[in-house]
Short mmCIF file of C-alpha atoms in Angstrom, two decimals:
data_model
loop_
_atom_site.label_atom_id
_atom_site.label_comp_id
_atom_site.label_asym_id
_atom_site.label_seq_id
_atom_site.Cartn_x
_atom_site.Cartn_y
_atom_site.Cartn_z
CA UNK A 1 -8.66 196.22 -175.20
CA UNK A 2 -7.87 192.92 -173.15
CA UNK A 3 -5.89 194.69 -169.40
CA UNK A 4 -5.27 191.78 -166.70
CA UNK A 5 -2.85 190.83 -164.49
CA UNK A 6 -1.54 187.07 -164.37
CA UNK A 7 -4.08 184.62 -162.64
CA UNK A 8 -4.58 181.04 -162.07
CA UNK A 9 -6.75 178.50 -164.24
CA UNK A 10 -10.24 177.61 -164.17
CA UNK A 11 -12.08 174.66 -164.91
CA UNK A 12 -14.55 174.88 -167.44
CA UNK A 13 -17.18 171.54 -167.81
CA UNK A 14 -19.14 171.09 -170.23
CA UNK A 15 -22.76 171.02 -169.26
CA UNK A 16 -25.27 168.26 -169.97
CA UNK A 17 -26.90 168.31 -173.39
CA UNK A 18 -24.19 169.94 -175.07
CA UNK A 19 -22.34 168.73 -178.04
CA UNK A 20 -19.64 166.24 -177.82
CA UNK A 21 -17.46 168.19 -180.35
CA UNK A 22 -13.45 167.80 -179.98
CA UNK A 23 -12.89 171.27 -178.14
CA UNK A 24 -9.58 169.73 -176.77
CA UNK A 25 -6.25 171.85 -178.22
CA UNK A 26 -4.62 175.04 -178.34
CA UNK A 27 -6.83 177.30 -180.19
CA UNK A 28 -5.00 180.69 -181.49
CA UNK A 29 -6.24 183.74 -183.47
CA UNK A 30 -5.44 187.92 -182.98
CA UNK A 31 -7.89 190.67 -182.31
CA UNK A 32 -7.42 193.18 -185.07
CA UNK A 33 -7.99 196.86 -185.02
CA UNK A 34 -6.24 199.44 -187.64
CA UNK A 35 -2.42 198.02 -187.68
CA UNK A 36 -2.53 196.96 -184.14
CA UNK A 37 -2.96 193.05 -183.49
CA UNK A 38 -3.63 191.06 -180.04
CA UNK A 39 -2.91 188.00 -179.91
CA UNK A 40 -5.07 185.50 -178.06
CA UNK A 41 -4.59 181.62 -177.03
CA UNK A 42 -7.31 179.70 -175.73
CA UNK A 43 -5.74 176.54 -174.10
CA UNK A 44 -8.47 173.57 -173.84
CA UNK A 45 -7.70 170.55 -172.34
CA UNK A 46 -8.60 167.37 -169.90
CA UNK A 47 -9.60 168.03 -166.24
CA UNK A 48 -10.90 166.57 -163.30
CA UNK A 49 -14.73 166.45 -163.87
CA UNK A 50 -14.67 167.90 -167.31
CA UNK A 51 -12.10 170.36 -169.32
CA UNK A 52 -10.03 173.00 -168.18
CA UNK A 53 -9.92 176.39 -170.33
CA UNK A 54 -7.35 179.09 -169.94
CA UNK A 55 -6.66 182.61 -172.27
CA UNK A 56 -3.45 183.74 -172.51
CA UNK A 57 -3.13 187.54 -174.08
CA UNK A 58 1.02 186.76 -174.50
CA UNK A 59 1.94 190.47 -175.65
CA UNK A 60 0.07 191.82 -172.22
CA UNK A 61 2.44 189.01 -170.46
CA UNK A 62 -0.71 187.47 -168.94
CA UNK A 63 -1.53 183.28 -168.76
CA UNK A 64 -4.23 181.26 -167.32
CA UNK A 65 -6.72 183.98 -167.23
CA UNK A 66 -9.90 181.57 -166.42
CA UNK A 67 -12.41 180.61 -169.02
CA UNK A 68 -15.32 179.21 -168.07
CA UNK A 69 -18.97 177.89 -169.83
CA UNK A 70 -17.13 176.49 -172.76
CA UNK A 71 -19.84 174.87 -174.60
CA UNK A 72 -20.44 174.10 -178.57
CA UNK A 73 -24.52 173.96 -178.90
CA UNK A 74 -25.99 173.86 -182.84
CA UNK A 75 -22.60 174.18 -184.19
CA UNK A 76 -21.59 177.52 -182.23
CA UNK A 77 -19.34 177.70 -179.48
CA UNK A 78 -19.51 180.00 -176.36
CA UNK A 79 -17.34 181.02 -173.74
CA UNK A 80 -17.15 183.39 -170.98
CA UNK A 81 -13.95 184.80 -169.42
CA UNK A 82 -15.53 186.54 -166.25
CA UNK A 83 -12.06 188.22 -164.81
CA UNK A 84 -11.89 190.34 -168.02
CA UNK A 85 -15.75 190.57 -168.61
CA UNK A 86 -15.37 188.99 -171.84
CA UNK A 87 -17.44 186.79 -173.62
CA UNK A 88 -16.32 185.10 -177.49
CA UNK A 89 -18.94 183.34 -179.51
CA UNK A 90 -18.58 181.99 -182.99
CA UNK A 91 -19.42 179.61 -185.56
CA UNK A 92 -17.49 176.04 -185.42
CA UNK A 93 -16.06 174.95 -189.10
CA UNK A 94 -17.04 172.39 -190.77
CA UNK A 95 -13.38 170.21 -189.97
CA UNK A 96 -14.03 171.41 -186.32
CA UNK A 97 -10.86 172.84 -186.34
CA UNK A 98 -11.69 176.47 -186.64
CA UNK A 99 -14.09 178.87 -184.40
CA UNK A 100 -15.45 182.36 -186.33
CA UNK A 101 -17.07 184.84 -184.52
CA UNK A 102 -17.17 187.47 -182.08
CA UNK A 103 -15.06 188.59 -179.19
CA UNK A 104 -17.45 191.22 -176.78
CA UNK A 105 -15.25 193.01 -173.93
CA UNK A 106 -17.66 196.01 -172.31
CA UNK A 107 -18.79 198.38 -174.64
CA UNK A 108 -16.48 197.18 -177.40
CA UNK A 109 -16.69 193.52 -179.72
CA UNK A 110 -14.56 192.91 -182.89
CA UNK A 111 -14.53 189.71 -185.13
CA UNK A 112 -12.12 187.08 -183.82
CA UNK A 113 -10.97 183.74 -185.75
CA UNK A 114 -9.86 181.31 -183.67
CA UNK A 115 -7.38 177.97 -185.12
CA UNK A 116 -6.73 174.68 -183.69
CA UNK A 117 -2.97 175.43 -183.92
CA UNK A 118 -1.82 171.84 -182.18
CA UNK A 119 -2.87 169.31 -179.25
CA UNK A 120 -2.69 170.52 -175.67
CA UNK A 121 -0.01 172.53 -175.19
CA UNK A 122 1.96 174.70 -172.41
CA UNK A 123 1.52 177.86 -171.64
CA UNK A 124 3.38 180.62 -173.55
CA UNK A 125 6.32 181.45 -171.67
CA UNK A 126 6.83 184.81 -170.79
CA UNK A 127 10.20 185.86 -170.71
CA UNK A 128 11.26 188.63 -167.85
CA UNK A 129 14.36 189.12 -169.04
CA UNK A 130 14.63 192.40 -171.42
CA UNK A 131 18.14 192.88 -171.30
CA UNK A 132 18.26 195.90 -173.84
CA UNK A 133 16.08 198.08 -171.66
CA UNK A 134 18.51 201.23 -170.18
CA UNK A 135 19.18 200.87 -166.74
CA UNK A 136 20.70 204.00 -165.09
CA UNK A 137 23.35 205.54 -164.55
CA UNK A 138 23.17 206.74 -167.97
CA UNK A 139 25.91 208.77 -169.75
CA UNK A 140 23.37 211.38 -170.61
CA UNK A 141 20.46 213.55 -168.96
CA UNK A 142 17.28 212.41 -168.83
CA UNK A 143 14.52 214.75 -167.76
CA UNK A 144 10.69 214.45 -167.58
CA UNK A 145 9.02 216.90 -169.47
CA UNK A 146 5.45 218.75 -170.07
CA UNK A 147 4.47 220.60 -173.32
CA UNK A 148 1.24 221.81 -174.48
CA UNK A 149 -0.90 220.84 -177.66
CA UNK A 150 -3.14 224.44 -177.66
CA UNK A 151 -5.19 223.46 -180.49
CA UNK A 152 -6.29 220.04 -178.87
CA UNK A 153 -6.19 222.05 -174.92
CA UNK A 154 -4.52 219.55 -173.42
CA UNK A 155 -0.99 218.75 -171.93
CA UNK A 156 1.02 215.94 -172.95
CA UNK A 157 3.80 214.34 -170.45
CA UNK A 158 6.83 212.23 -171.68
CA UNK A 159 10.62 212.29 -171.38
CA UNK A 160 14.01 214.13 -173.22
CA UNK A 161 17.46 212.88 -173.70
CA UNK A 162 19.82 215.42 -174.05
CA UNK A 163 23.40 214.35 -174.40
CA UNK A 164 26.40 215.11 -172.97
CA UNK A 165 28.82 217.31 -174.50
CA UNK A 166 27.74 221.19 -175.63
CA UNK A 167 24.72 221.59 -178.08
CA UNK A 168 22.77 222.64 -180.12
CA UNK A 169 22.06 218.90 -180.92
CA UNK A 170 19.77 217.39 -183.94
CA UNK A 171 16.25 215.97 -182.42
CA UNK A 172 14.00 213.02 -182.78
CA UNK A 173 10.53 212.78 -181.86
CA UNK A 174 9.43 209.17 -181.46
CA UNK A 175 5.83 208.55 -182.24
CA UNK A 176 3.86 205.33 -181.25
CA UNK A 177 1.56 202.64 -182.84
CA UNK A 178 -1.70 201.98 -182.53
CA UNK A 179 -3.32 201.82 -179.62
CA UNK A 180 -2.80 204.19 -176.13
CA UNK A 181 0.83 203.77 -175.90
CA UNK A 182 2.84 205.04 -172.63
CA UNK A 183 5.89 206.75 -173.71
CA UNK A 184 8.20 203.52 -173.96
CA UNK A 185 5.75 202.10 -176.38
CA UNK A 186 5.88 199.54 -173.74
CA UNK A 187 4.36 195.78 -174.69
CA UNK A 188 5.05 192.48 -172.87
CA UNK A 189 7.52 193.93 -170.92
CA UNK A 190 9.70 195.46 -173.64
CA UNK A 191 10.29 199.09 -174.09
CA UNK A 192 11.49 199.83 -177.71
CA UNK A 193 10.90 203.30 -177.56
CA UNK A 194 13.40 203.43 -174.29
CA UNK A 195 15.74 201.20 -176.14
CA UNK A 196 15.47 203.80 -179.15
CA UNK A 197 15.94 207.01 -176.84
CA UNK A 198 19.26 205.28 -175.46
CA UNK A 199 20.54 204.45 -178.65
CA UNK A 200 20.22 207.97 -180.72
CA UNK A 201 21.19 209.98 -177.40
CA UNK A 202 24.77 207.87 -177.05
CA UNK A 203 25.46 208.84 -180.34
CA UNK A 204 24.61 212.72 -179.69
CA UNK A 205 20.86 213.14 -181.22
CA UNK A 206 18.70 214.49 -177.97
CA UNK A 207 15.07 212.35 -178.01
CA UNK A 208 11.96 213.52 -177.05
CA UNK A 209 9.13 210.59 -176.42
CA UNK A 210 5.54 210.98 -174.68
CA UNK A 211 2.54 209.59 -173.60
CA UNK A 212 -0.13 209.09 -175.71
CA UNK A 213 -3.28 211.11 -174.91
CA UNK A 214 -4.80 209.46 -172.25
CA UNK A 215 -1.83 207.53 -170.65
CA UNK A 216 0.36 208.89 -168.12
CA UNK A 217 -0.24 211.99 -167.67
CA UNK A 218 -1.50 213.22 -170.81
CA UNK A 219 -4.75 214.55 -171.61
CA UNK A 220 -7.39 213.61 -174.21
CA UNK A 221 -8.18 209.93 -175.09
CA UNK A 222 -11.28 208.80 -176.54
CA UNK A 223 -12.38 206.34 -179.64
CA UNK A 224 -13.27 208.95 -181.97
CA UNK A 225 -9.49 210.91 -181.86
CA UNK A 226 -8.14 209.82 -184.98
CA UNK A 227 -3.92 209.70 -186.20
CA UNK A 228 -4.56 213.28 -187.89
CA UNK A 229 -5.43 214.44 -184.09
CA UNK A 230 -2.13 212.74 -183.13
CA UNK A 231 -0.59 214.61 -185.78
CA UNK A 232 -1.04 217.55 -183.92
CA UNK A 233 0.26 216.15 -180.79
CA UNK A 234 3.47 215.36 -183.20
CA UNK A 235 3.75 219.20 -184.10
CA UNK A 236 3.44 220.32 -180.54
CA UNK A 237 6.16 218.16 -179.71
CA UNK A 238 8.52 219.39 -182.91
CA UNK A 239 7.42 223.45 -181.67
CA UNK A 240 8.25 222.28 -178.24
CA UNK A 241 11.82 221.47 -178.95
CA UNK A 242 12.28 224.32 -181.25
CA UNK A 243 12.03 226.26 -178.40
CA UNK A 244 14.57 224.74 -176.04
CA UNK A 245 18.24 226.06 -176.39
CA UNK A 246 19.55 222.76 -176.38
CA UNK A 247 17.95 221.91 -179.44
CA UNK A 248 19.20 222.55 -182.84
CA UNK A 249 15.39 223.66 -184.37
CA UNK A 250 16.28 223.13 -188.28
CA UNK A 251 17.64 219.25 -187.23
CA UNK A 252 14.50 218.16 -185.80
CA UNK A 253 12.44 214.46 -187.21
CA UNK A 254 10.26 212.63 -186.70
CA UNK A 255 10.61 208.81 -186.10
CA UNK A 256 7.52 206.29 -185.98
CA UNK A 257 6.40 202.88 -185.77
CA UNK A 258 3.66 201.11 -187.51
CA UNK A 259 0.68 203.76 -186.99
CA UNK A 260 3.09 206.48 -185.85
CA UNK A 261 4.74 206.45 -189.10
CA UNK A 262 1.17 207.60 -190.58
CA UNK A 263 1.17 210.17 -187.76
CA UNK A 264 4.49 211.10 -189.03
CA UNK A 265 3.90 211.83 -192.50
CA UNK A 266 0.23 213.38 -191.72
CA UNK A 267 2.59 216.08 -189.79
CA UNK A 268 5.20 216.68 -192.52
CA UNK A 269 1.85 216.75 -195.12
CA UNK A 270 0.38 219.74 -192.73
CA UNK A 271 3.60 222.05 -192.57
CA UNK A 272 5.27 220.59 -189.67
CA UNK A 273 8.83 221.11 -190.37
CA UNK A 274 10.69 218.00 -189.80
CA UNK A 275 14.04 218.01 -191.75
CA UNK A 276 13.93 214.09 -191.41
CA UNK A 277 11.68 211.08 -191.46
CA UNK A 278 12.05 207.27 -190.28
CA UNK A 279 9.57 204.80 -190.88
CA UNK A 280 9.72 202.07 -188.81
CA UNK A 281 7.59 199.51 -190.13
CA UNK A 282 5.26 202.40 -191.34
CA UNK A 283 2.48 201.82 -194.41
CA UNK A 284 2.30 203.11 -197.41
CA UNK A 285 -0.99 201.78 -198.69
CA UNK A 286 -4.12 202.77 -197.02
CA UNK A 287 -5.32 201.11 -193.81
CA UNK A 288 -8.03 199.07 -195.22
CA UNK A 289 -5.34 197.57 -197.45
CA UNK A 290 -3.32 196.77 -194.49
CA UNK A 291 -5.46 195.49 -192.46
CA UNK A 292 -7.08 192.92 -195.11
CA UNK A 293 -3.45 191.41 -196.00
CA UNK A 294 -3.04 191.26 -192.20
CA UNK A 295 -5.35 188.94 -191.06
CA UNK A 296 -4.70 187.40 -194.09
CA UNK A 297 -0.87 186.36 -193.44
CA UNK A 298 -1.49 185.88 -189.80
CA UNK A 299 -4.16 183.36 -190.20
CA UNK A 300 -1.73 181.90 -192.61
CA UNK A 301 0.91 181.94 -190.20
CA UNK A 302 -1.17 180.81 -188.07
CA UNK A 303 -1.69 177.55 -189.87
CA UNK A 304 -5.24 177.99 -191.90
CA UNK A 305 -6.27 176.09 -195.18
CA UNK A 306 -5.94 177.78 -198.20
CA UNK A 307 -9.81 177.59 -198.11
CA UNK A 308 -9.77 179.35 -194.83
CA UNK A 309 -7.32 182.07 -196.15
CA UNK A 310 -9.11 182.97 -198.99
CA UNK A 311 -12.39 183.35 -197.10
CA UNK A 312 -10.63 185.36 -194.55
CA UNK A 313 -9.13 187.43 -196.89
CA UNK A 314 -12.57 188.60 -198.83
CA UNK A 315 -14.66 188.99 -195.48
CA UNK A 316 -12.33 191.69 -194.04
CA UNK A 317 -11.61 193.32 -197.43
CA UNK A 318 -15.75 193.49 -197.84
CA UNK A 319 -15.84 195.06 -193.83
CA UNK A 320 -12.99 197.54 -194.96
CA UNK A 321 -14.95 198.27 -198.21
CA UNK A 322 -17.98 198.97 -196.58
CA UNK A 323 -15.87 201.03 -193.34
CA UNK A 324 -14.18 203.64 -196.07
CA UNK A 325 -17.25 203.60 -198.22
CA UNK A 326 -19.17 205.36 -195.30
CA UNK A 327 -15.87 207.08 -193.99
CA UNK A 328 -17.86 209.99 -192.58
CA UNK A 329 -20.90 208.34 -191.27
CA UNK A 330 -20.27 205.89 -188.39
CA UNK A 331 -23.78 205.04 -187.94
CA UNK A 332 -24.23 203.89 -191.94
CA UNK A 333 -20.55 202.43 -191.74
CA UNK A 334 -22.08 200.12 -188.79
CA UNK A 335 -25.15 199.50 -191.04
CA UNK A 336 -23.04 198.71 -193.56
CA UNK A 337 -20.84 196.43 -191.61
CA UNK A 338 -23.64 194.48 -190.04
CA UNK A 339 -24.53 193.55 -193.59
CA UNK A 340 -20.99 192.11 -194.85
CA UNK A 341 -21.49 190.06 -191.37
CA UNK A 342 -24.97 188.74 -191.86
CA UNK A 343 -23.80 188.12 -195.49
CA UNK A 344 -20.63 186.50 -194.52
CA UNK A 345 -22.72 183.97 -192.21
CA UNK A 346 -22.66 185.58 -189.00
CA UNK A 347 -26.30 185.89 -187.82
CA UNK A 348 -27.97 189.59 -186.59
CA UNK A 349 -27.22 189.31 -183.00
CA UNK A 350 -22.96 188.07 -184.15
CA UNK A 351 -22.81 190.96 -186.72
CA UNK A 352 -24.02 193.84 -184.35
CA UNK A 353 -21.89 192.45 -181.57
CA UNK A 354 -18.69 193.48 -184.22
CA UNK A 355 -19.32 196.43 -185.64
CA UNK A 356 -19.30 199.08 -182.42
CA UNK A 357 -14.99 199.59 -183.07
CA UNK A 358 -15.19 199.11 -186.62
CA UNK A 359 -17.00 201.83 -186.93
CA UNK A 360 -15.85 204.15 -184.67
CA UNK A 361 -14.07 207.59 -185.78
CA UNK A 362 -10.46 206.55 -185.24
CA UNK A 363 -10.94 202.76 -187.19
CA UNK A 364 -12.50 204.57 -189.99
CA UNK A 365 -10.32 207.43 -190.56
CA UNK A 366 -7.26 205.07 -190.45
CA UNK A 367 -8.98 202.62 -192.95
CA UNK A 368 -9.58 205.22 -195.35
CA UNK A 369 -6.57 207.51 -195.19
CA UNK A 370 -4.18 207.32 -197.98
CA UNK A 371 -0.32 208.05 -197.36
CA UNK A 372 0.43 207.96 -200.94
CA UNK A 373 0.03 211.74 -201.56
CA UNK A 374 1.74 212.48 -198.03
CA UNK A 375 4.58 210.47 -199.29
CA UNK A 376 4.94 211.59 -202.66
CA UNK A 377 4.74 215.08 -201.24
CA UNK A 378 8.20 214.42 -198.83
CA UNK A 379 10.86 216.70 -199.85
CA UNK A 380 13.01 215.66 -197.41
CA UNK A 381 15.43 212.60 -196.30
CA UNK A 382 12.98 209.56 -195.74
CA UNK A 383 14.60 206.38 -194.65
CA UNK A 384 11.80 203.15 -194.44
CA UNK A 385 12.84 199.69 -192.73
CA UNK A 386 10.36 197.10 -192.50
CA UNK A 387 10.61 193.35 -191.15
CA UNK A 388 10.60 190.52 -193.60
CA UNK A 389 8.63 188.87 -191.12
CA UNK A 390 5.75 191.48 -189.95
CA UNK A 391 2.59 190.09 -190.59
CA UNK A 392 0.89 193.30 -189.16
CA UNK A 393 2.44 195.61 -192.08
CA UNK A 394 3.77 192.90 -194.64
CA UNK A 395 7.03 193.85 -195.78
CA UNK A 396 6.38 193.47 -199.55
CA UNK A 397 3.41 195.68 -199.56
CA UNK A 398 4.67 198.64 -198.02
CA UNK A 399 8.17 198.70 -199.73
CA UNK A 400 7.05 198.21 -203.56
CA UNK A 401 4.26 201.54 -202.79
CA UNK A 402 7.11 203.32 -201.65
CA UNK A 403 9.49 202.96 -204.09
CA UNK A 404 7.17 204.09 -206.89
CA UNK A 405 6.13 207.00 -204.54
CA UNK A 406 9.65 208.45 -203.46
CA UNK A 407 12.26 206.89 -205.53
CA UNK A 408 14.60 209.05 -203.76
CA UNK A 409 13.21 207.10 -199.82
CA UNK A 410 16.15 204.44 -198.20
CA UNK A 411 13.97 201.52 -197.75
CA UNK A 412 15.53 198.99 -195.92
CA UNK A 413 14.00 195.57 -195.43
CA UNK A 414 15.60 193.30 -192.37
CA UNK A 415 14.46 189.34 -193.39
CA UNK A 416 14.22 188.18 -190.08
CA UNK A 417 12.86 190.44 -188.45
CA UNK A 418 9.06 191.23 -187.44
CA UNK A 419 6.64 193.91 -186.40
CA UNK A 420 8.54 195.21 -183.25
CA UNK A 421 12.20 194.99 -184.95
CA UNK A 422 12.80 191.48 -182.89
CA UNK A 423 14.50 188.45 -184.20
CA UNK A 424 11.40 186.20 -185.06
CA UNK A 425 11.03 182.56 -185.66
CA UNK A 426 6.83 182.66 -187.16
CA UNK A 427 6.47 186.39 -187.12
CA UNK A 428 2.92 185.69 -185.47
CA UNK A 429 2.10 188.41 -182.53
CA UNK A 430 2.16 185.59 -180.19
CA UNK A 431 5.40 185.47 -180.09
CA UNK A 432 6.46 189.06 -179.20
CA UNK A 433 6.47 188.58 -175.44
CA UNK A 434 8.42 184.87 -175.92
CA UNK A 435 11.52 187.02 -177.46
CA UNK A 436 14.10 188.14 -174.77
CA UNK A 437 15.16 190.51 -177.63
CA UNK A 438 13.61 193.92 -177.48
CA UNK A 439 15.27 195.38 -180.77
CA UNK A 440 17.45 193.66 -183.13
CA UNK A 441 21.13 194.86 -183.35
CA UNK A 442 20.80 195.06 -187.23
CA UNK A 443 17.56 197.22 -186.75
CA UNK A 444 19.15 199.42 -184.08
CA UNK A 445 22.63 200.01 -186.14
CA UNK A 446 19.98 200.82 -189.43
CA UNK A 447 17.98 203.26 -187.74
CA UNK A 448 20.97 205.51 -185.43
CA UNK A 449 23.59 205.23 -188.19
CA UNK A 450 21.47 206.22 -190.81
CA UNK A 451 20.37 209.41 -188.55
CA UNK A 452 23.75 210.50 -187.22
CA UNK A 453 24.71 210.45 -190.37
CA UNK A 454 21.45 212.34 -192.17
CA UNK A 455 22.14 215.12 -189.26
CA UNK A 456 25.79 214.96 -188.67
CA UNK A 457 25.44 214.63 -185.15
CA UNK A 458 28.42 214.12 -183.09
#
């Protein structure tokens, strides 16, 4: 939602007649849509002839994006951030040390908690350095590639990894997360899904990866496209490969991340014939579920009260109540919606400002869908690894679902690790583009090993 490039600070002065409240700190809270989360930072502190605001977005790699009329007036604070044409405004806590409201970017707002996380602080570093992404020459053939989704009419672009030696070889198809996703899966810099082609292709499984609709050149794109519409794209891609000589068509699966594992399993549910299926962080409740527990941990993470936590915790499961309770109807889902928020505290003007993306057709068919009967339905190898650390698709929720669904599933929980397979210290979003790490060894050995050896690729 947030797109910038780096930029310098602003200063932001409080006007006459506002309130003296203590605005000074580093405030930090994550917009949340589905199973994606972005991370936000508001930095507040002295400057000449007032304060000095900044944003940094540290998974988009972006710091001292200017804020500017940062006021608090009759307990709610506002704040504009022109470069983005963003605007956040939300209730102040009782403690002062929390701000709950609304974050309202073009067309698009979504509820946004914001916690005094510590005093003045630096900037989140951004680290340049990925030294896992593949840098040519590569001991394989890479090729760009164009294959057609008829049903949907449009073309999707992306890139295969054949390697060397003669074929036919096994095949993976990677599919992304949530969100339009280019066909590294690329985020602060990092490319996993690059890092994840180079891996598997070394050890002789050929990779196909692509652009979401939208990006690159891929068609389609919109807010109403939902994961089973990705599906789709996922058994183009599968009947693409099937037809290329290289390609080995009964040792074809499907790999995903996060969202893409749903897209994965919505495929194999519809008679897409993968002969394999990897999870990567990939849920096995429903999204509502997920997303509830979500900003749940992560404003625990983030260092909430218990108080806070709780509250947190039944707000957003009463929005995702009332989003799969009107499932097919995005104008009484927004009705709906508006009234959790008015309930909640938020007044009319707040709670219509947040409900345009939670009720749109993608956010409600992920909230509602189900993988349980997908899953149970798998008749094939399924191999699950989740980070003990993800606070986007908690560990512990996802694995116990599993198990009772497909006793027969390798899940495979790494402790340290978080939502994008990295080494993590907190776990929280925020510090996804801080890592230098793109994938963790353990995560990359789990994955390729457990595949070569699934396919018996050589």
């Amino acid at each position: 939602m947030i797109a910038m490039d780096t930029v310098v600070e602003a200063h932001a002065s409080r006007p006459a007649g506002a309130e003296a409240v203590d605005l000074l700190g580093r405030w930090e809270g994550a917009l949340s849509i589905g199973q994606t989360s972005l991370p936000l930072v508001v930095r507040v502190e002295p400057g000449p002839g007032g304060i000095t605001a900044a944003l940094d977005s540290p998974t988009q790699g972006a710091v001292g994006i200017p804020v500017t009329d940062l006021t608090v007036t009759a307990g709610v604070v506002r704040f504009a951030v022109p470069s983005l044409g963003g605007r956040f405004e939300g209730a102040v806590s009782a403690d002062g040390g929390t701000w709950t409201g609304i974050w309202s970017q073009g067309q698009a707002s979504l509820p946004l908690i914001l916690n005094r996380t510590g005093a003045i602080a630096e900037p989140v570093a951004q680290s340049s350095d990925r030294p896992q992404t593949p840098v040519p020459p590569f001991p394989y053939t890479a090729a760009d590639v164009r294959f057609r989704n008829a049903g949907a009419g449009i073309d999707l672009t992306g890139t295969l990894t054949l390697p060397q030696g003669a074929g036919p070889y096994p095949a993976v198809v990677l599919l992304t997360g949530s969100g339009a996703q280019d066909r590294d899966e690329t985020i602060v810099g990092h490319k996993p899904f690059a890092v994840w082609a180079d891996a598997l292709t070394r050890r002789g499984v050929a990779v196909l990866r692509y652009d979401d609709r939208g990006v690159g050149g891929s068609g389609g794109g919109g807010p109403d496209e939902t994961t089973a519409d990705f599906a789709t794209d996922a058994a183009a891609a599968v009947a693409f490969l099937q037809g290329r000589p290289e390609i080995d068509p009964t040792r074809i699966g499907l790999v995903g991340h996060s969202e893409g594992g749903t897209t994965a399993l919505i495929a194999s549910a519809t008679g897409v014939p993968a002969a394999f299926i990897v999870l990567i962080a990939g849920p096995a409740v429903t999204g509502a579920e997920i997303v509830t527990e979500q900003v749940a941990q992560i404003a625990a993470a983030a260092g909430a009260t218990p108080d806070q936590i709780a509250d947190a915790r039944r707000t957003q499961g009463a929005v995702m109540a009332a989003v799969v309770e009107n499932r097919n109807d995005g104008a009484a889902a927004a009705r709906a919606v508006e009234a959790v928020l008015t309930a909640a505290g938020q007044n009319t003007e707040q709670a219509r400002a947040g409900i345009a993306a939670l009720s749109s057709g993608w956010y409600r068919y992920l909230a509602a869908y189900d993988p349980a009967p997908a899953l149970a339905a798998v008749r094939v190898p399924l191999l699950a690894v989740y980070g003990g650390m993800d606070l986007q698709v908690p560990a512990d929720q996802s694995r116990e679902a599993l198990a009772r669904l497909k006793p027969d599933a390798d899940i495979v929980v790494l402790p340290r690790l978080n939502h994008l397979m990295q080494t993590a210290t907190t776990g929280l979003p925020s510090e996804y583009g801080t890592i230098a790490e793109t994938l963790a060894p353990e995560a990359l050995a789990t994955v390729t090993d457990w595949v070569v050896r699934t396919t018996g690729a050589r």
